[in-house]
């Protein structure tokens, strides 16, 4: 300000001196006025430059001005720089928040006042089939066409969640998604989705397990109780007494089988994983499986016109050892063969194969020509007490725990079970054994 005033005073004195030199007081006044106008025009020109600079919006572009206008330019540039730093910091925080929401295992959808999608993470896009780019600002009611979901939004009662059928859900592989809406701000909403398929399946398995255990033990106990009362109250002939005692022994054996399989499952779940120190020839395991399966087939088909056709294509197992618990492996492999024998009618064909896999492991498969299994039953076959045909299973002496034992044994040895079946044509159960468990003997 001082410099500006001194420059202005200099121009006035210079104009007055010129006017005085011309020899007139009026000339001095005129010179001072001209000098003031010259200064005013220059000042306006500098102000105009600054105004054009501000209108262009590129305040970081250099503008060389001096005096008051130069200081104003520098202060504007500094303020803009500070605001840009604040914007960058806010944008960074926003990206960090969105990154955290993106990494969330739950689906996250941000909705505006009209219920339109402002943003969603990849998990939510997978749950509902959204396209985060294409579906932005689309109404969620138009994209999730579920009557239960639309009723949930219309009620505005978000104290509870609602469970919907997820994208890609099929009868054989159901997908269930829990949706919960939380309101915030001025009419906005946060929608959280969570895949609860495993939780619902676990809850269903727990309920079925309790019900099945109760049923499996209660039925033989009821029969035993009835026979005991009969023997206590009636004076039976020796043949009738022997027949009743035989039926009681059969029911007791059935209960014993159920309890034994439950103890086996409990032991498998609680014992350490089998190590790699104990090696067993695969051929000896398969030989025992063959002997047991042929004996079971002869027992089940002794009153039928035709027996089973059993084929064992296990030549590739020669000179090969497997690491793990031989008792567990024997139980698992034998269980798969005995299931095929139990469910294949007389005259049916059962083929047992052992072949080496491309990755260095091996594949043990059991193929039968039985009645087959419907697709909706296949995912649940390894559940405890789950049966496709309960009456058929009890007739053949099954407890409903065989495949559950197989699954646990295979998991403990790093193997996997694959089930393929066609109704009316038969089933194939394949065990994929890892190469780390096998060696050439």
mmCIF file of N, CA and C in Angstrom, residues 57-152:
data_model
loop_
_atom_site.group_PDB
_atom_site.id
_atom_site.type_symbol
_atom_site.label_atom_id
_atom_site.label_comp_id
_atom_site.label_asym_id
_atom_site.label_seq_id
_atom_site.Cartn_x
_atom_site.Cartn_y
_atom_site.Cartn_z
ATOM 1 N N UNK A 57 -9.760 -19.640 -15.048
ATOM 2 C CA UNK A 57 -9.822 -20.740 -14.100
ATOM 3 C C UNK A 57 -8.508 -21.441 -13.838
ATOM 4 N N UNK A 58 -7.496 -21.192 -14.645
ATOM 5 C CA UNK A 58 -6.207 -21.844 -14.448
ATOM 6 C C UNK A 58 -5.339 -20.942 -13.573
ATOM 7 N N UNK A 59 -5.624 -20.996 -12.290
ATOM 8 C CA UNK A 59 -4.929 -20.080 -11.391
ATOM 9 C C UNK A 59 -3.474 -20.475 -11.170
ATOM 10 N N UNK A 60 -3.116 -21.703 -11.550
ATOM 11 C CA UNK A 60 -1.725 -22.112 -11.379
ATOM 12 C C UNK A 60 -0.834 -21.555 -12.490
ATOM 13 N N UNK A 61 -1.477 -21.084 -13.564
ATOM 14 C CA UNK A 61 -0.700 -20.467 -14.641
ATOM 15 C C UNK A 61 -0.115 -19.144 -14.138
ATOM 16 N N UNK A 62 1.093 -18.936 -14.467
ATOM 17 C CA UNK A 62 1.791 -17.755 -13.965
ATOM 18 C C UNK A 62 1.196 -16.438 -14.470
ATOM 19 N N UNK A 63 1.118 -15.438 -13.592
ATOM 20 C CA UNK A 63 0.683 -14.084 -13.955
ATOM 21 C C UNK A 63 1.585 -13.108 -13.214
ATOM 22 N N UNK A 64 2.387 -12.383 -13.970
ATOM 23 C CA UNK A 64 3.362 -11.473 -13.356
ATOM 24 C C UNK A 64 2.740 -10.095 -13.164
ATOM 25 N N UNK A 65 2.400 -9.757 -11.936
ATOM 26 C CA UNK A 65 1.908 -8.437 -11.566
ATOM 27 C C UNK A 65 2.663 -7.976 -10.322
ATOM 28 N N UNK A 66 2.725 -6.659 -10.197
ATOM 29 C CA UNK A 66 3.467 -6.091 -9.069
ATOM 30 C C UNK A 66 2.533 -5.294 -8.187
ATOM 31 N N UNK A 67 3.037 -4.966 -7.033
ATOM 32 C CA UNK A 67 2.264 -4.124 -6.130
ATOM 33 C C UNK A 67 1.092 -4.855 -5.519
ATOM 34 N N UNK A 68 -0.007 -4.114 -5.345
ATOM 35 C CA UNK A 68 -1.179 -4.660 -4.695
ATOM 36 C C UNK A 68 -1.789 -5.807 -5.482
ATOM 37 N N UNK A 69 -1.871 -5.647 -6.815
ATOM 38 C CA UNK A 69 -2.455 -6.705 -7.636
ATOM 39 C C UNK A 69 -1.595 -7.972 -7.622
ATOM 40 N N UNK A 70 -0.303 -7.836 -7.600
ATOM 41 C CA UNK A 70 0.575 -9.003 -7.511
ATOM 42 C C UNK A 70 0.379 -9.766 -6.218
ATOM 43 N N UNK A 71 0.221 -8.981 -5.106
ATOM 44 C CA UNK A 71 -0.026 -9.644 -3.826
ATOM 45 C C UNK A 71 -1.379 -10.348 -3.839
ATOM 46 N N UNK A 72 -2.390 -9.724 -4.466
ATOM 47 C CA UNK A 72 -3.703 -10.362 -4.555
ATOM 48 C C UNK A 72 -3.636 -11.654 -5.364
ATOM 49 N N UNK A 73 -2.889 -11.646 -6.481
ATOM 50 C CA UNK A 73 -2.725 -12.852 -7.306
ATOM 51 C C UNK A 73 -2.080 -13.973 -6.499
ATOM 52 N N UNK A 74 -1.047 -13.626 -5.763
ATOM 53 C CA UNK A 74 -0.340 -14.641 -4.969
ATOM 54 C C UNK A 74 -1.238 -15.218 -3.881
ATOM 55 N N UNK A 75 -2.046 -14.367 -3.240
ATOM 56 C CA UNK A 75 -2.944 -14.859 -2.191
ATOM 57 C C UNK A 75 -4.034 -15.773 -2.784
ATOM 58 N N UNK A 76 -4.569 -15.403 -3.955
ATOM 59 C CA UNK A 76 -5.567 -16.249 -4.611
ATOM 60 C C UNK A 76 -4.970 -17.604 -4.967
ATOM 61 N N UNK A 77 -3.739 -17.574 -5.517
ATOM 62 C CA UNK A 77 -3.068 -18.817 -5.889
ATOM 63 C C UNK A 77 -2.836 -19.705 -4.660
ATOM 64 N N UNK A 78 -2.479 -19.079 -3.547
ATOM 65 C CA UNK A 78 -2.235 -19.852 -2.328
ATOM 66 C C UNK A 78 -3.524 -20.466 -1.791
ATOM 67 N N UNK A 79 -4.621 -19.698 -1.815
ATOM 68 C CA UNK A 79 -5.894 -20.213 -1.348
ATOM 69 C C UNK A 79 -6.397 -21.369 -2.225
ATOM 70 N N UNK A 80 -6.245 -21.213 -3.516
ATOM 71 C CA UNK A 80 -6.669 -22.282 -4.431
ATOM 72 C C UNK A 80 -5.843 -23.537 -4.198
ATOM 73 N N UNK A 81 -4.530 -23.356 -3.981
ATOM 74 C CA UNK A 81 -3.665 -24.497 -3.720
ATOM 75 C C UNK A 81 -4.090 -25.230 -2.443
ATOM 76 N N UNK A 82 -4.463 -24.470 -1.412
ATOM 77 C CA UNK A 82 -4.923 -25.084 -0.176
ATOM 78 C C UNK A 82 -6.225 -25.853 -0.386
ATOM 79 N N UNK A 83 -7.136 -25.253 -1.165
ATOM 80 C CA UNK A 83 -8.396 -25.947 -1.436
ATOM 81 C C UNK A 83 -8.168 -27.223 -2.242
ATOM 82 N N UNK A 84 -7.260 -27.185 -3.199
ATOM 83 C CA UNK A 84 -6.953 -28.378 -3.978
ATOM 84 C C UNK A 84 -6.353 -29.474 -3.100
ATOM 85 N N UNK A 85 -5.508 -29.093 -2.157
ATOM 86 C CA UNK A 85 -4.944 -30.084 -1.224
ATOM 87 C C UNK A 85 -6.046 -30.721 -0.383
ATOM 88 N N UNK A 86 -7.010 -29.880 0.061
ATOM 89 C CA UNK A 86 -8.124 -30.417 0.839
ATOM 90 C C UNK A 86 -8.977 -31.372 0.009
ATOM 91 N N UNK A 87 -9.208 -31.003 -1.260
ATOM 92 C CA UNK A 87 -9.994 -31.872 -2.133
ATOM 93 C C UNK A 87 -9.289 -33.197 -2.359
ATOM 94 N N UNK A 88 -7.958 -33.139 -2.597
ATOM 95 C CA UNK A 88 -7.203 -34.379 -2.793
ATOM 96 C C UNK A 88 -7.229 -35.252 -1.547
ATOM 97 N N UNK A 89 -7.110 -34.621 -0.376
ATOM 98 C CA UNK A 89 -7.151 -35.388 0.868
ATOM 99 C C UNK A 89 -8.531 -36.010 1.075
ATOM 100 N N UNK A 90 -9.581 -35.249 0.774
ATOM 101 C CA UNK A 90 -10.934 -35.791 0.908
ATOM 102 C C UNK A 90 -11.167 -36.929 -0.073
ATOM 103 N N UNK A 91 -10.670 -36.767 -1.305
ATOM 104 C CA UNK A 91 -10.821 -37.825 -2.298
ATOM 105 C C UNK A 91 -10.063 -39.076 -1.877
ATOM 106 N N UNK A 92 -8.885 -38.900 -1.299
ATOM 107 C CA UNK A 92 -8.107 -40.054 -0.828
ATOM 108 C C UNK A 92 -8.847 -40.792 0.282
ATOM 109 N N UNK A 93 -9.435 -40.017 1.211
ATOM 110 C CA UNK A 93 -10.203 -40.656 2.287
ATOM 111 C C UNK A 93 -11.416 -41.390 1.733
ATOM 112 N N UNK A 94 -12.077 -40.781 0.759
ATOM 113 C CA UNK A 94 -13.227 -41.433 0.146
ATOM 114 C C UNK A 94 -12.817 -42.736 -0.521
ATOM 115 N N UNK A 95 -11.692 -42.714 -1.251
ATOM 116 C CA UNK A 95 -11.227 -43.934 -1.906
ATOM 117 C C UNK A 95 -10.835 -44.998 -0.889
ATOM 118 N N UNK A 96 -10.256 -44.576 0.237
ATOM 119 C CA UNK A 96 -9.915 -45.541 1.294
ATOM 120 C C UNK A 96 -11.170 -46.181 1.861
ATOM 121 N N UNK A 97 -12.213 -45.359 2.071
ATOM 122 C CA UNK A 97 -13.473 -45.899 2.598
ATOM 123 C C UNK A 97 -14.101 -46.868 1.596
ATOM 124 N N UNK A 98 -14.129 -46.478 0.323
ATOM 125 C CA UNK A 98 -14.688 -47.353 -0.702
ATOM 126 C C UNK A 98 -13.866 -48.624 -0.853
ATOM 127 N N UNK A 99 -12.536 -48.497 -0.694
ATOM 128 C CA UNK A 99 -11.688 -49.684 -0.744
ATOM 129 C C UNK A 99 -11.988 -50.643 0.397
ATOM 130 N N UNK A 100 -12.225 -50.080 1.580
ATOM 131 C CA UNK A 100 -12.577 -50.918 2.734
ATOM 132 C C UNK A 100 -13.928 -51.611 2.508
ATOM 133 N N UNK A 101 -14.902 -50.869 1.956
ATOM 134 C CA UNK A 101 -16.197 -51.471 1.655
ATOM 135 C C UNK A 101 -16.078 -52.523 0.552
ATOM 136 N N UNK A 102 -15.173 -52.273 -0.392
ATOM 137 C CA UNK A 102 -14.964 -53.248 -1.460
ATOM 138 C C UNK A 102 -14.381 -54.543 -0.921
ATOM 139 N N UNK A 103 -13.528 -54.429 0.096
ATOM 140 C CA UNK A 103 -12.895 -55.615 0.672
ATOM 141 C C UNK A 103 -13.800 -56.340 1.657
ATOM 142 N N UNK A 104 -14.956 -55.776 1.963
ATOM 143 C CA UNK A 104 -15.860 -56.403 2.930
ATOM 144 C C UNK A 104 -16.362 -57.741 2.398
ATOM 145 N N UNK A 105 -16.425 -58.771 3.265
ATOM 146 C CA UNK A 105 -16.982 -60.057 2.812
ATOM 147 C C UNK A 105 -18.484 -59.995 2.569
ATOM 148 N N UNK A 106 -19.128 -58.938 3.045
ATOM 149 C CA UNK A 106 -20.563 -58.767 2.823
ATOM 150 C C UNK A 106 -20.805 -57.838 1.635
ATOM 151 N N UNK A 107 -21.964 -57.978 1.022
ATOM 152 C CA UNK A 107 -22.335 -57.077 -0.054
ATOM 153 C C UNK A 107 -22.771 -55.735 0.504
ATOM 154 N N UNK A 108 -22.342 -54.637 -0.135
ATOM 155 C CA UNK A 108 -22.675 -53.283 0.313
ATOM 156 C C UNK A 108 -23.246 -52.510 -0.878
ATOM 157 N N UNK A 109 -24.444 -51.937 -0.691
ATOM 158 C CA UNK A 109 -25.093 -51.125 -1.732
ATOM 159 C C UNK A 109 -25.524 -49.810 -1.098
ATOM 160 N N UNK A 110 -25.118 -48.689 -1.707
ATOM 161 C CA UNK A 110 -25.536 -47.369 -1.246
ATOM 162 C C UNK A 110 -26.698 -46.897 -2.109
ATOM 163 N N UNK A 111 -27.817 -46.540 -1.467
ATOM 164 C CA UNK A 111 -29.029 -46.127 -2.163
ATOM 165 C C UNK A 111 -29.340 -44.666 -1.852
ATOM 166 N N UNK A 112 -29.814 -43.931 -2.863
ATOM 167 C CA UNK A 112 -30.207 -42.537 -2.636
ATOM 168 C C UNK A 112 -31.654 -42.470 -2.140
ATOM 169 N N UNK A 113 -32.206 -41.247 -2.080
ATOM 170 C CA UNK A 113 -33.549 -41.064 -1.534
ATOM 171 C C UNK A 113 -34.618 -41.778 -2.348
ATOM 172 N N UNK A 114 -34.373 -41.971 -3.643
ATOM 173 C CA UNK A 114 -35.337 -42.628 -4.516
ATOM 174 C C UNK A 114 -35.120 -44.136 -4.621
ATOM 175 N N UNK A 115 -34.188 -44.661 -3.849
ATOM 176 C CA UNK A 115 -33.909 -46.089 -3.918
ATOM 177 C C UNK A 115 -33.059 -46.483 -5.112
ATOM 178 N N UNK A 116 -32.311 -45.523 -5.661
ATOM 179 C CA UNK A 116 -31.435 -45.806 -6.797
ATOM 180 C C UNK A 116 -30.030 -46.136 -6.304
ATOM 181 N N UNK A 117 -29.349 -46.965 -7.055
ATOM 182 C CA UNK A 117 -28.025 -47.447 -6.650
ATOM 183 C C UNK A 117 -26.986 -46.372 -6.933
ATOM 184 N N UNK A 118 -26.351 -45.877 -5.884
ATOM 185 C CA UNK A 118 -25.261 -44.923 -6.054
ATOM 186 C C UNK A 118 -23.912 -45.630 -6.183
ATOM 187 N N UNK A 119 -23.766 -46.731 -5.440
ATOM 188 C CA UNK A 119 -22.493 -47.489 -5.486
ATOM 189 C C UNK A 119 -22.743 -48.868 -4.898
ATOM 190 N N UNK A 120 -22.019 -49.862 -5.386
ATOM 191 C CA UNK A 120 -22.082 -51.200 -4.798
ATOM 192 C C UNK A 120 -20.734 -51.871 -4.964
ATOM 193 N N UNK A 121 -20.401 -52.772 -4.048
ATOM 194 C CA UNK A 121 -19.138 -53.490 -4.161
ATOM 195 C C UNK A 121 -19.324 -54.770 -4.971
ATOM 196 N N UNK A 122 -18.215 -55.447 -5.233
ATOM 197 C CA UNK A 122 -18.264 -56.637 -6.094
ATOM 198 C C UNK A 122 -19.059 -57.769 -5.463
ATOM 199 N N UNK A 123 -19.015 -57.865 -4.124
ATOM 200 C CA UNK A 123 -19.769 -58.927 -3.458
ATOM 201 C C UNK A 123 -21.265 -58.757 -3.681
ATOM 202 N N UNK A 124 -21.763 -57.533 -3.542
ATOM 203 C CA UNK A 124 -23.181 -57.276 -3.803
ATOM 204 C C UNK A 124 -23.525 -57.531 -5.272
ATOM 205 N N UNK A 125 -22.617 -57.149 -6.165
ATOM 206 C CA UNK A 125 -22.858 -57.410 -7.587
ATOM 207 C C UNK A 125 -22.979 -58.905 -7.855
ATOM 208 N N UNK A 126 -22.178 -59.705 -7.141
ATOM 209 C CA UNK A 126 -22.273 -61.158 -7.303
ATOM 210 C C UNK A 126 -23.559 -61.703 -6.699
ATOM 211 N N UNK A 127 -23.968 -61.163 -5.548
ATOM 212 C CA UNK A 127 -25.191 -61.651 -4.905
ATOM 213 C C UNK A 127 -26.430 -61.382 -5.749
ATOM 214 N N UNK A 128 -26.509 -60.189 -6.363
ATOM 215 C CA UNK A 128 -27.730 -59.774 -7.057
ATOM 216 C C UNK A 128 -27.591 -59.755 -8.576
ATOM 217 N N UNK A 129 -26.393 -59.976 -9.084
ATOM 218 C CA UNK A 129 -26.203 -59.916 -10.534
ATOM 219 C C UNK A 129 -26.129 -58.510 -11.076
ATOM 220 N N UNK A 130 -25.664 -57.555 -10.250
ATOM 221 C CA UNK A 130 -25.539 -56.168 -10.702
ATOM 222 C C UNK A 130 -24.307 -56.005 -11.579
ATOM 223 N N UNK A 131 -24.333 -54.957 -12.393
ATOM 224 C CA UNK A 131 -23.155 -54.451 -13.085
ATOM 225 C C UNK A 131 -22.868 -53.075 -12.484
ATOM 226 N N UNK A 132 -21.782 -52.915 -11.704
ATOM 227 C CA UNK A 132 -21.552 -51.649 -10.995
ATOM 228 C C UNK A 132 -21.543 -50.431 -11.902
ATOM 229 N N UNK A 133 -21.094 -50.560 -13.142
ATOM 230 C CA UNK A 133 -21.054 -49.419 -14.052
ATOM 231 C C UNK A 133 -22.388 -49.204 -14.744
ATOM 232 N N UNK A 134 -22.935 -50.270 -15.288
ATOM 233 C CA UNK A 134 -24.170 -50.143 -16.068
ATOM 234 C C UNK A 134 -25.375 -49.828 -15.199
ATOM 235 N N UNK A 135 -25.423 -50.395 -14.003
ATOM 236 C CA UNK A 135 -26.608 -50.268 -13.153
ATOM 237 C C UNK A 135 -26.540 -49.092 -12.194
ATOM 238 N N UNK A 136 -25.557 -48.228 -12.327
ATOM 239 C CA UNK A 136 -25.494 -47.045 -11.466
ATOM 240 C C UNK A 136 -26.707 -46.154 -11.716
ATOM 241 N N UNK A 137 -27.312 -45.668 -10.619
ATOM 242 C CA UNK A 137 -28.492 -44.803 -10.628
ATOM 243 C C UNK A 137 -29.736 -45.510 -11.152
ATOM 244 N N UNK A 138 -29.707 -46.856 -11.172
ATOM 245 C CA UNK A 138 -30.904 -47.619 -11.505
ATOM 246 C C UNK A 138 -31.652 -47.956 -10.217
ATOM 247 N N UNK A 139 -32.971 -48.003 -10.282
ATOM 248 C CA UNK A 139 -33.771 -48.343 -9.109
ATOM 249 C C UNK A 139 -33.550 -49.804 -8.743
ATOM 250 N N UNK A 140 -33.264 -50.044 -7.463
ATOM 251 C CA UNK A 140 -33.000 -51.421 -7.047
ATOM 252 C C UNK A 140 -34.250 -52.281 -7.158
ATOM 253 N N UNK A 141 -35.427 -51.657 -7.100
ATOM 254 C CA UNK A 141 -36.670 -52.429 -7.244
ATOM 255 C C UNK A 141 -36.805 -53.012 -8.635
ATOM 256 N N UNK A 142 -36.233 -52.326 -9.633
ATOM 257 C CA UNK A 142 -36.299 -52.835 -10.997
ATOM 258 C C UNK A 142 -35.289 -53.945 -11.251
ATOM 259 N N UNK A 143 -34.230 -53.991 -10.433
ATOM 260 C CA UNK A 143 -33.176 -54.982 -10.645
ATOM 261 C C UNK A 143 -33.369 -56.223 -9.786
ATOM 262 N N UNK A 144 -33.918 -56.056 -8.590
ATOM 263 C CA UNK A 144 -34.198 -57.203 -7.713
ATOM 264 C C UNK A 144 -35.709 -57.419 -7.719
ATOM 265 N N UNK A 145 -36.148 -58.265 -8.610
ATOM 266 C CA UNK A 145 -37.590 -58.479 -8.775
ATOM 267 C C UNK A 145 -38.032 -59.672 -7.923
ATOM 268 N N UNK A 146 -38.010 -59.447 -6.633
ATOM 269 C CA UNK A 146 -38.449 -60.466 -5.683
ATOM 270 C C UNK A 146 -39.597 -59.885 -4.870
ATOM 271 N N UNK A 147 -40.782 -60.498 -4.898
ATOM 272 C CA UNK A 147 -41.925 -59.924 -4.170
ATOM 273 C C UNK A 147 -41.639 -59.725 -2.686
ATOM 274 N N UNK A 148 -40.920 -60.656 -2.079
ATOM 275 C CA UNK A 148 -40.633 -60.534 -0.649
ATOM 276 C C UNK A 148 -39.713 -59.339 -0.387
ATOM 277 N N UNK A 149 -38.749 -59.112 -1.287
ATOM 278 C CA UNK A 149 -37.840 -57.977 -1.130
ATOM 279 C C UNK A 149 -38.570 -56.659 -1.325
ATOM 280 N N UNK A 150 -39.424 -56.572 -2.343
ATOM 281 C CA UNK A 150 -40.175 -55.342 -2.582
ATOM 282 C C UNK A 150 -41.138 -55.046 -1.433
ATOM 283 N N UNK A 151 -41.733 -56.086 -0.862
ATOM 284 C CA UNK A 151 -42.604 -55.878 0.301
ATOM 285 C C UNK A 151 -41.792 -55.390 1.496
ATOM 286 N N UNK A 152 -40.586 -55.900 1.630
ATOM 287 C CA UNK A 152 -39.694 -55.482 2.723
ATOM 288 C C UNK A 152 -39.346 -53.998 2.592
#
